[in-house]
Short mmCIF file of C-alpha atoms and ligand atoms in Angstrom, two decimals:
data_model
loop_
_atom_site.label_atom_id
_atom_site.label_comp_id
_atom_site.label_asym_id
_atom_site.label_seq_id
_atom_site.Cartn_x
_atom_site.Cartn_y
_atom_site.Cartn_z
CA UNK A 1 -17.69 -29.17 -6.87
CA UNK A 2 -14.84 -26.80 -7.53
CA UNK A 3 -12.68 -27.77 -10.46
CA UNK A 4 -11.40 -24.45 -11.81
CA UNK A 5 -9.92 -21.57 -9.84
CA UNK A 6 -9.82 -18.12 -11.45
CA UNK A 7 -7.03 -15.76 -10.37
CA UNK A 8 -7.08 -12.01 -10.93
CA UNK A 9 -3.46 -10.99 -11.35
CA UNK A 10 -0.59 -12.83 -13.01
CA UNK A 11 2.46 -12.22 -10.84
CA UNK A 12 4.67 -14.57 -8.81
CA UNK A 13 2.10 -14.97 -6.03
CA UNK A 14 -0.37 -16.23 -8.62
CA UNK A 15 2.32 -18.50 -10.07
CA UNK A 16 3.09 -20.19 -6.74
CA UNK A 17 -0.63 -20.40 -5.96
CA UNK A 18 -1.21 -22.04 -9.33
CA UNK A 19 1.60 -24.57 -8.90
CA UNK A 20 0.10 -25.67 -5.57
CA UNK A 21 -3.46 -25.71 -6.96
CA UNK A 22 -2.32 -27.83 -9.91
CA UNK A 23 -0.58 -30.27 -7.56
CA UNK A 24 -3.93 -30.67 -5.81
CA UNK A 25 -5.70 -31.40 -9.11
CA UNK A 26 -7.42 -28.07 -9.83
CA UNK A 27 -7.49 -26.20 -13.13
CA UNK A 28 -6.39 -22.55 -13.10
CA UNK A 29 -7.35 -19.59 -15.30
CA UNK A 30 -5.62 -16.27 -14.73
CA UNK A 31 -6.53 -12.78 -15.95
CA UNK A 32 -3.59 -10.42 -16.42
CA UNK A 33 -2.81 -7.64 -18.94
CA UNK A 34 0.79 -8.71 -19.59
CA UNK A 35 1.04 -11.79 -21.80
CA UNK A 36 3.42 -14.58 -20.79
CA UNK A 37 3.04 -13.53 -17.14
CA UNK A 38 4.69 -15.51 -14.31
CA UNK A 39 1.28 -17.01 -13.48
CA UNK A 40 0.15 -17.38 -17.11
CA UNK A 41 3.24 -19.50 -17.84
CA UNK A 42 2.02 -22.22 -15.46
CA UNK A 43 -1.78 -21.80 -15.52
CA UNK A 44 -4.07 -23.78 -17.83
CA UNK A 45 -5.28 -20.57 -19.44
CA UNK A 46 -4.48 -16.86 -19.34
CA UNK A 47 -7.01 -14.24 -20.35
CA UNK A 48 -4.93 -11.28 -21.52
CA UNK A 49 -6.97 -8.25 -20.48
CA UNK A 50 -6.95 -5.23 -18.20
CA UNK A 51 -8.21 -5.68 -14.62
CA UNK A 52 -11.07 -3.27 -15.35
CA UNK A 53 -12.19 -4.91 -18.61
CA UNK A 54 -15.60 -6.04 -17.37
CA UNK A 55 -16.27 -8.21 -20.41
CA UNK A 56 -13.05 -10.15 -19.75
CA UNK A 57 -13.80 -10.25 -16.00
CA UNK A 58 -17.17 -11.79 -16.86
CA UNK A 59 -15.36 -14.37 -18.98
CA UNK A 60 -13.03 -15.22 -16.08
CA UNK A 61 -16.08 -15.70 -13.85
CA UNK A 62 -17.80 -17.90 -16.43
CA UNK A 63 -14.75 -20.17 -16.77
CA UNK A 64 -14.14 -20.48 -12.98
CA UNK A 65 -15.95 -22.15 -10.08
CA UNK A 66 -14.34 -19.75 -7.61
CA UNK A 67 -12.39 -16.54 -8.24
CA UNK A 68 -9.60 -15.11 -6.10
CA UNK A 69 -6.89 -12.46 -6.50
CA UNK A 70 -3.17 -12.26 -5.85
CA UNK A 71 -2.97 -8.47 -5.80
CA UNK A 72 -5.24 -6.05 -3.89
CA UNK A 73 -4.82 -3.18 -6.33
CA UNK A 74 -7.45 -4.55 -8.68
CA UNK A 75 -10.54 -2.39 -9.20
CA UNK A 76 -13.24 -3.04 -6.61
CA UNK A 77 -15.79 -2.72 -9.45
CA UNK A 78 -14.40 -5.88 -11.05
CA UNK A 79 -15.04 -7.92 -7.91
CA UNK A 80 -18.47 -6.28 -7.46
CA UNK A 81 -19.32 -7.20 -11.07
CA UNK A 82 -18.40 -10.84 -10.43
CA UNK A 83 -20.50 -10.88 -7.26
CA UNK A 84 -23.42 -9.29 -9.14
CA UNK A 85 -23.10 -12.19 -11.63
CA UNK A 86 -23.46 -14.55 -8.61
CA UNK A 87 -19.89 -15.76 -8.96
CA UNK A 88 -18.08 -16.81 -5.79
CA UNK A 89 -15.14 -14.50 -5.02
CA UNK A 90 -12.85 -15.13 -2.02
CA UNK A 91 -11.99 -12.93 -0.22
CA UNK A 92 -15.13 -10.96 -1.13
CA UNK A 93 -15.62 -7.31 -1.95
CA UNK A 94 -15.94 -6.17 1.69
CA UNK A 95 -12.45 -7.33 2.62
CA UNK A 96 -11.04 -5.91 -0.62
CA UNK A 97 -12.73 -2.52 -0.26
CA UNK A 98 -11.31 -1.97 3.21
CA UNK A 99 -7.80 -3.33 2.69
CA UNK A 100 -7.15 -1.55 -0.60
CA UNK A 101 -7.59 1.91 0.90
CA UNK A 102 -5.19 2.85 3.69
CA UNK A 103 -7.53 5.19 5.60
CA UNK A 104 -10.47 2.75 5.62
CA UNK A 105 -8.02 0.03 6.62
CA UNK A 106 -6.50 1.95 9.54
CA UNK A 107 -9.94 3.04 10.79
CA UNK A 108 -11.09 -0.58 10.62
CA UNK A 109 -8.03 -1.76 12.60
CA UNK A 110 -8.59 0.92 15.24
CA UNK A 111 -12.28 -0.05 15.47
CA UNK A 112 -11.07 -3.56 16.33
CA UNK A 113 -9.23 -1.98 19.27
CA UNK A 114 -5.83 -2.68 17.67
CA UNK A 115 -3.16 0.06 17.64
CA UNK A 116 -1.75 1.61 14.44
CA UNK A 117 0.62 4.49 13.76
CA UNK A 118 -1.16 7.81 14.28
CA UNK A 119 -2.51 9.12 10.97
CA UNK A 120 -4.48 11.87 9.26
CA UNK A 121 -6.07 11.98 5.79
CA UNK A 122 -4.49 14.48 3.37
CA UNK A 123 -6.84 15.16 0.46
CA UNK A 124 -6.28 18.92 0.21
CA UNK A 125 -3.55 21.48 0.84
CA UNK A 126 -5.37 22.51 4.02
CA UNK A 127 -5.34 18.95 5.31
CA UNK A 128 -1.59 18.80 4.61
CA UNK A 129 -1.19 21.70 7.06
CA UNK A 130 -3.54 20.24 9.67
CA UNK A 131 -1.83 16.81 9.51
CA UNK A 132 1.53 18.50 10.05
CA UNK A 133 0.13 20.40 13.04
CA UNK A 134 -1.48 17.27 14.52
CA UNK A 135 1.30 14.72 14.03
CA UNK A 136 4.41 16.60 12.90
CA UNK A 137 7.74 15.23 11.68
CA UNK A 138 9.22 12.78 10.92
CA UNK A 139 6.32 11.26 9.01
CA UNK A 140 5.52 9.01 6.12
CA UNK A 141 3.20 10.26 3.38
CA UNK A 142 1.61 7.52 1.31
CA UNK A 143 -0.95 7.43 -1.46
CA UNK A 144 -4.12 5.98 0.04
CA UNK A 145 -4.55 3.52 -2.84
CA UNK A 146 -2.50 1.65 -5.41
CA UNK A 147 0.83 1.49 -3.52
CA UNK A 148 2.98 -1.61 -3.17
CA UNK A 149 6.68 -2.39 -2.63
CA UNK A 150 7.17 1.09 -1.17
CA UNK A 151 5.80 2.83 -4.29
CA UNK A 152 3.84 6.04 -3.69
CA UNK A 153 5.52 6.77 -0.35
CA UNK A 154 7.66 9.62 0.92
CA UNK A 155 9.50 10.00 4.21
CA UNK A 156 9.11 13.64 5.23
CA UNK A 157 11.25 15.37 7.81
CA UNK A 158 10.45 19.01 7.07
CA UNK A 159 7.78 21.24 5.51
CA UNK A 160 9.87 21.34 2.29
CA UNK A 161 9.80 17.52 2.14
CA UNK A 162 6.03 17.54 2.70
CA UNK A 163 5.51 20.10 -0.09
CA UNK A 164 7.67 18.04 -2.43
CA UNK A 165 5.68 14.88 -1.62
CA UNK A 166 2.41 16.74 -2.12
CA UNK A 167 3.56 17.86 -5.59
CA UNK A 168 4.86 14.39 -6.48
CA UNK A 169 1.50 12.85 -5.56
CA UNK A 170 -0.17 14.99 -8.27
CA UNK A 171 -3.51 15.34 -6.52
CA UNK A 172 -3.87 11.72 -5.43
CA UNK A 173 -5.26 11.46 -1.88
CA UNK A 174 -2.62 10.80 0.79
CA UNK A 175 -2.33 9.58 4.34
CA UNK A 176 0.08 11.23 6.81
CA UNK A 177 1.46 8.62 9.20
CA UNK A 178 3.80 9.09 12.11
CA UNK A 179 7.17 7.55 11.19
CA UNK A 180 7.52 4.70 13.68
CA UNK A 181 10.94 4.02 15.21
CA UNK A 182 10.28 0.30 15.34
CA UNK A 183 12.62 -2.38 16.64
CA UNK A 184 11.39 -4.94 14.15
CA UNK A 185 8.88 -5.46 11.40
CA UNK A 186 6.83 -8.61 11.79
CA UNK A 187 4.09 -10.32 9.84
CA UNK A 188 1.71 -13.17 10.38
CA UNK A 189 0.13 -15.26 7.67
CA UNK A 190 -3.19 -16.81 8.58
CA UNK A 191 -6.15 -18.35 6.78
CA UNK A 192 -9.87 -18.69 7.38
CA UNK A 193 -12.44 -20.81 5.57
CA UNK A 194 -16.22 -20.47 5.30
CA UNK A 195 -16.74 -22.78 8.27
CA UNK A 196 -14.89 -20.17 10.32
CA UNK A 197 -11.81 -22.33 10.96
CA UNK A 198 -8.73 -20.13 11.39
CA UNK A 199 -5.12 -21.28 11.34
CA UNK A 200 -1.93 -19.23 11.57
CA UNK A 201 1.68 -19.63 10.53
CA UNK A 202 4.49 -18.64 12.93
CA UNK A 203 5.04 -14.89 13.25
CA UNK A 204 7.94 -13.89 11.03
CA UNK A 205 10.45 -11.07 11.06
CA UNK A 206 10.86 -8.99 7.91
CA UNK A 207 13.69 -6.75 6.73
CA UNK A 208 13.08 -4.26 3.93
CA UNK A 209 15.27 -2.49 1.38
CA UNK A 210 13.78 0.87 0.27
CA UNK A 211 10.26 -0.35 1.13
CA UNK A 212 10.73 -3.70 -0.67
CA UNK A 213 10.87 -6.91 1.37
CA UNK A 214 14.43 -8.25 1.31
CA UNK A 215 14.55 -10.99 3.98
CA UNK A 216 12.07 -12.97 6.07
CA UNK A 217 13.24 -14.83 9.19
CA UNK A 218 10.96 -17.51 10.65
CA UNK A 219 10.24 -17.81 13.47
CA UNK A 220 10.83 -14.12 14.25
CA UNK A 221 13.23 -13.40 17.12
CA UNK A 222 10.50 -12.20 19.48
CA UNK A 223 9.09 -13.12 22.89
CA UNK A 224 6.28 -15.68 22.82
CA UNK A 225 3.73 -13.06 24.02
CA UNK A 226 4.38 -10.92 20.95
CA UNK A 227 3.78 -13.90 18.66
CA UNK A 228 0.57 -14.69 20.55
CA UNK A 229 -0.58 -11.10 20.28
CA UNK A 230 -0.02 -11.12 16.49
CA UNK A 231 -2.11 -14.26 16.28
CA UNK A 232 -4.91 -12.75 18.37
CA UNK A 233 -4.98 -9.62 16.19
CA UNK A 234 -5.02 -11.67 12.97
CA UNK A 235 -7.93 -13.78 14.25
CA UNK A 236 -9.92 -10.69 15.20
CA UNK A 237 -9.26 -9.06 11.82
CA UNK A 238 -10.24 -12.18 9.85
CA UNK A 239 -13.49 -12.61 11.77
CA UNK A 240 -14.52 -8.98 11.54
CA UNK A 241 -13.67 -8.75 7.82
CA UNK A 242 -15.18 -12.16 7.09
CA UNK A 243 -12.07 -13.07 5.08
CA UNK A 244 -12.10 -16.44 3.34
CA UNK A 245 -8.60 -17.32 2.19
CA UNK A 246 -5.00 -16.77 3.21
CA UNK A 247 -4.14 -13.25 4.33
CA UNK A 248 -1.27 -11.38 5.97
CA UNK A 249 -1.06 -8.75 8.69
CA UNK A 250 2.10 -6.62 8.79
CA UNK A 251 3.23 -5.11 12.11
CA UNK A 252 5.74 -2.76 13.65
CA UNK A 253 7.09 -3.99 16.98
CA UNK A 254 8.08 -1.28 19.44
CA UNK A 255 9.05 -2.75 22.80
CA UNK A 256 6.15 -4.88 24.03
CA UNK A 257 3.74 -3.18 21.65
CA UNK A 258 2.50 -4.25 18.22
CA UNK A 259 1.12 -1.71 15.75
CA UNK A 260 -0.63 -2.93 12.63
CA UNK A 261 0.94 -1.45 9.49
CA UNK A 262 -1.28 -3.04 6.85
CA UNK A 263 -3.42 -6.03 5.91
CA UNK A 264 -2.96 -7.93 2.65
CA UNK A 265 -6.10 -9.94 1.77
CA UNK A 266 -4.03 -12.51 -0.14
CA UNK A 267 -0.99 -14.75 -0.03
CA UNK A 268 2.10 -12.72 0.82
CA UNK A 269 5.81 -12.47 0.06
CA UNK A 270 6.66 -13.07 3.74
CA UNK A 271 4.98 -16.50 3.45
CA UNK A 272 7.07 -17.84 0.54
CA UNK A 273 9.19 -19.82 3.01
CA UNK A 274 6.15 -22.01 3.77
CA UNK A 275 6.63 -23.79 0.43
CA UNK A 276 9.83 -25.32 1.78
CA UNK A 277 9.64 -25.12 5.58
CA UNK A 278 6.12 -26.20 6.57
CA UNK A 279 4.02 -29.25 5.74
CA UNK A 280 1.34 -27.05 4.17
CA UNK A 281 2.25 -23.86 2.35
CA UNK A 282 0.32 -20.59 2.51
CA UNK A 283 -0.70 -21.31 -1.10
CA UNK A 284 -2.17 -24.72 -0.36
CA UNK A 285 -3.89 -23.19 2.67
CA UNK A 286 -5.47 -20.59 0.38
CA UNK A 287 -6.65 -23.24 -2.06
CA UNK A 288 -8.14 -25.23 0.81
CA UNK A 289 -9.83 -22.15 2.28
CA UNK A 290 -11.46 -20.92 -0.94
CA UNK A 291 -12.48 -24.42 -2.03
CA UNK A 292 -14.23 -25.22 1.27
CA UNK A 293 -11.64 -27.80 2.36
CA UNK A 294 -10.41 -28.28 5.94
CA UNK A 295 -7.60 -26.18 7.38
CA UNK A 296 -5.01 -27.67 9.71
CA UNK A 297 -2.38 -25.86 11.75
CA UNK A 298 0.89 -25.45 9.87
CA UNK A 299 3.93 -27.13 11.35
CA UNK A 300 7.40 -25.73 10.66
CA UNK A 301 10.11 -28.34 10.14
CA UNK A 302 13.21 -26.21 10.79
CA UNK A 303 14.14 -22.53 11.21
CA UNK A 304 14.06 -20.78 7.83
CA UNK A 305 15.30 -17.63 6.12
CA UNK A 306 13.82 -16.43 2.83
CA UNK A 307 15.88 -14.06 0.67
CA UNK A 308 14.23 -12.11 -2.14
CA UNK A 309 16.23 -11.94 -5.36
CA UNK A 310 15.69 -8.35 -6.50
CA UNK A 311 16.66 -6.87 -9.86
CA UNK A 312 19.65 -4.53 -10.00
CA UNK A 313 18.48 -2.50 -13.00
CA UNK A 314 21.51 -3.70 -15.00
CA UNK A 315 21.59 -7.22 -16.41
CA UNK A 316 18.76 -9.74 -16.77
CA UNK A 317 20.73 -12.97 -16.29
CA UNK A 318 21.22 -14.34 -12.81
CA UNK A 319 24.81 -15.38 -12.15
CA UNK A 320 26.34 -17.25 -9.22
CA UNK A 321 23.90 -20.18 -9.28
CA UNK A 322 26.71 -22.68 -9.32
CA UNK A 323 27.78 -21.67 -5.84
CA UNK A 324 24.27 -21.07 -4.54
CA UNK A 325 22.94 -24.46 -5.56
CA UNK A 326 25.76 -26.26 -3.75
CA UNK A 327 24.08 -25.41 -0.45
CA UNK A 328 22.12 -28.55 0.47
CA UNK A 329 19.43 -26.91 2.59
CA UNK A 330 18.47 -24.31 0.00
CA UNK A 331 15.56 -24.14 -2.42
CA UNK A 332 15.60 -21.69 -5.35
CA UNK A 333 12.44 -20.22 -6.93
CA UNK A 334 12.61 -18.12 -10.12
CA UNK A 335 9.54 -16.32 -11.47
CA UNK A 336 10.09 -16.28 -15.23
CA UNK A 337 10.24 -12.47 -15.64
CA UNK A 338 12.27 -11.25 -18.60
CA UNK A 339 13.64 -7.96 -17.21
CA UNK A 340 15.35 -7.41 -13.88
CA UNK A 341 14.37 -3.78 -13.24
CA UNK A 342 15.79 -2.16 -10.09
CA UNK A 343 14.40 -3.92 -6.97
CA UNK A 344 11.89 -5.89 -9.06
CA UNK A 345 11.07 -9.22 -7.43
CA UNK A 346 12.67 -11.81 -9.76
CA UNK A 347 12.87 -14.86 -7.52
CA UNK A 348 13.75 -15.95 -4.01
CA UNK A 349 15.50 -18.70 -2.12
CA UNK A 350 14.71 -20.28 1.22
CA UNK A 351 17.39 -21.87 3.41
CA UNK A 352 16.74 -24.09 6.39
CA UNK A 353 19.10 -24.26 9.35
CA UNK A 354 19.75 -26.32 12.47
CA UNK A 355 18.99 -23.06 14.27
CA UNK A 356 18.26 -19.49 13.14
CA UNK A 357 21.90 -18.36 13.28
CA UNK A 358 22.84 -21.24 11.01
CA UNK A 359 20.04 -20.38 8.57
CA UNK A 360 20.97 -16.68 8.65
CA UNK A 361 24.64 -17.42 7.94
CA UNK A 362 23.70 -19.63 4.98
CA UNK A 363 21.31 -16.96 3.70
CA UNK A 364 24.00 -14.28 3.78
CA UNK A 365 26.48 -16.59 2.04
CA UNK A 366 23.89 -17.29 -0.64
CA UNK A 367 22.97 -13.65 -1.12
CA UNK A 368 26.64 -12.77 -1.56
CA UNK A 369 27.02 -15.26 -4.40
CA UNK A 370 24.29 -13.89 -6.65
CA UNK A 371 24.83 -11.13 -9.20
CA UNK A 372 23.09 -9.87 -12.33
CA UNK A 373 24.91 -10.24 -15.63
CA UNK A 374 24.26 -8.04 -18.64
CA UNK A 375 24.73 -10.53 -21.47
CA UNK A 376 24.27 -7.91 -24.20
CA UNK A 377 27.02 -5.69 -22.75
CA UNK A 378 29.24 -8.76 -22.34
CA UNK A 379 28.69 -9.67 -26.03
CA UNK A 380 29.60 -6.15 -27.18
CA UNK A 381 32.84 -6.31 -25.21
N1 ADP B 401 4.56 4.70 9.51
C1 ADP B 401 5.70 4.09 9.20
N2 ADP B 401 6.78 4.21 10.02
C2 ADP B 401 7.96 3.60 9.71
N3 ADP B 401 8.17 2.88 8.61
C3 ADP B 401 7.15 2.71 7.74
C4 ADP B 401 5.87 3.31 8.00
N4 ADP B 401 5.04 2.96 6.98
C5 ADP B 401 5.77 2.20 6.14
N5 ADP B 401 7.04 2.04 6.58
C6 ADP B 401 8.11 1.26 5.90
O1 ADP B 401 7.82 1.14 4.52
C7 ADP B 401 7.52 -0.23 4.17
C8 ADP B 401 6.42 -0.28 3.12
O2 ADP B 401 5.26 0.35 3.61
P1 ADP B 401 3.81 -0.32 3.53
O3 ADP B 401 2.85 0.58 4.21
O4 ADP B 401 3.89 -1.71 4.04
O5 ADP B 401 3.49 -0.24 1.99
P2 ADP B 401 3.51 -1.30 0.80
O6 ADP B 401 2.08 -1.36 0.40
O7 ADP B 401 4.39 -0.68 -0.23
O8 ADP B 401 4.03 -2.59 1.35
C9 ADP B 401 7.16 -0.87 5.48
O9 ADP B 401 7.35 -2.26 5.44
C10 ADP B 401 8.12 -0.16 6.44
O10 ADP B 401 9.44 -0.67 6.30
MG1 MG B 402 3.68 -3.55 3.19
#
């Protein structure tokens, strides 16, 4: 019997996962180095410790009946240590090992027969030259590990750019990817349980701002075949990786073709809308999957647009709520973070519409109302 869920990572994904797990009657313990974390604020307990503190990881395992994570940049060793202690971790170390390293991940996707952007590893100066010769410009250089929200990435259009990126990476291994001139970015959220049941949410369309997700539109404005293809690819990936839990596959759409960009072995920002627009959210689906409960196909009530509320780097108080909250078909989520650093994910809202154009218009109206207020500066004036 599973009563307590352990979560590695204390961010907003863990918070929303916890709120859904609590609604279903589970206890939640989170492990996160920052005290008073978004997840810690709502969990039953927070262990304040680093992700590589194996004593604390052991404690998390001892207090939990199943352990999961809300962030793939946790050390693989921590998950291996839990597994060595015979703790249940979902998704397990195999899925984590492959999805947390971009080269392993792309090789895995290609082995499944699924297209990706062309790429080359860049671990040395020599490999920087051979990647340039093989793929050329424009390209995207990314650190192979540890990146998120566009961090550790450089668009390179010339040898000077490539040299600058190489220096900025300070010896960390890189991947050279062809810069894809995509029409759209898409993602699909799906889930698999130990019985091998797989369900998938509608394919969504994602718009980014400097590598950070800004808007998700569901369902994505794509032909049915593209949506079906995304679903087929997600199923293949889940089966081959043996994922248990909710996961996300991000794609570039170029004409009739879908290229996999990356796999997140966890609940995902582009699935936030499911809290308000489907009968079962991605978070509940994850809880069901890791606790050995049945999965059922999600059903979307109405077209939805999710808008991320990103920090501006000036002001920590969100203004404009009076106007925003007058919209009847809108749900606001705020993550409880103290400082609104530039493009930091502080909250989001989801609006439902009679059709997508209606939802998009409401989303843009809502976005236009919000602003960050610097209360300290206001007090000084
Ligand atoms: N090869 C590429 N071609 C074009 N755009 C890219 C490429 N790789 C990444 N991007 C852009 O950067 C964003 C973030 O890159 P991604 O690989 O998803 O890293 P992260 O782990 O930060 O989410 C993508 O959503 C996309 O907008
Ligand atoms: Mg991404």
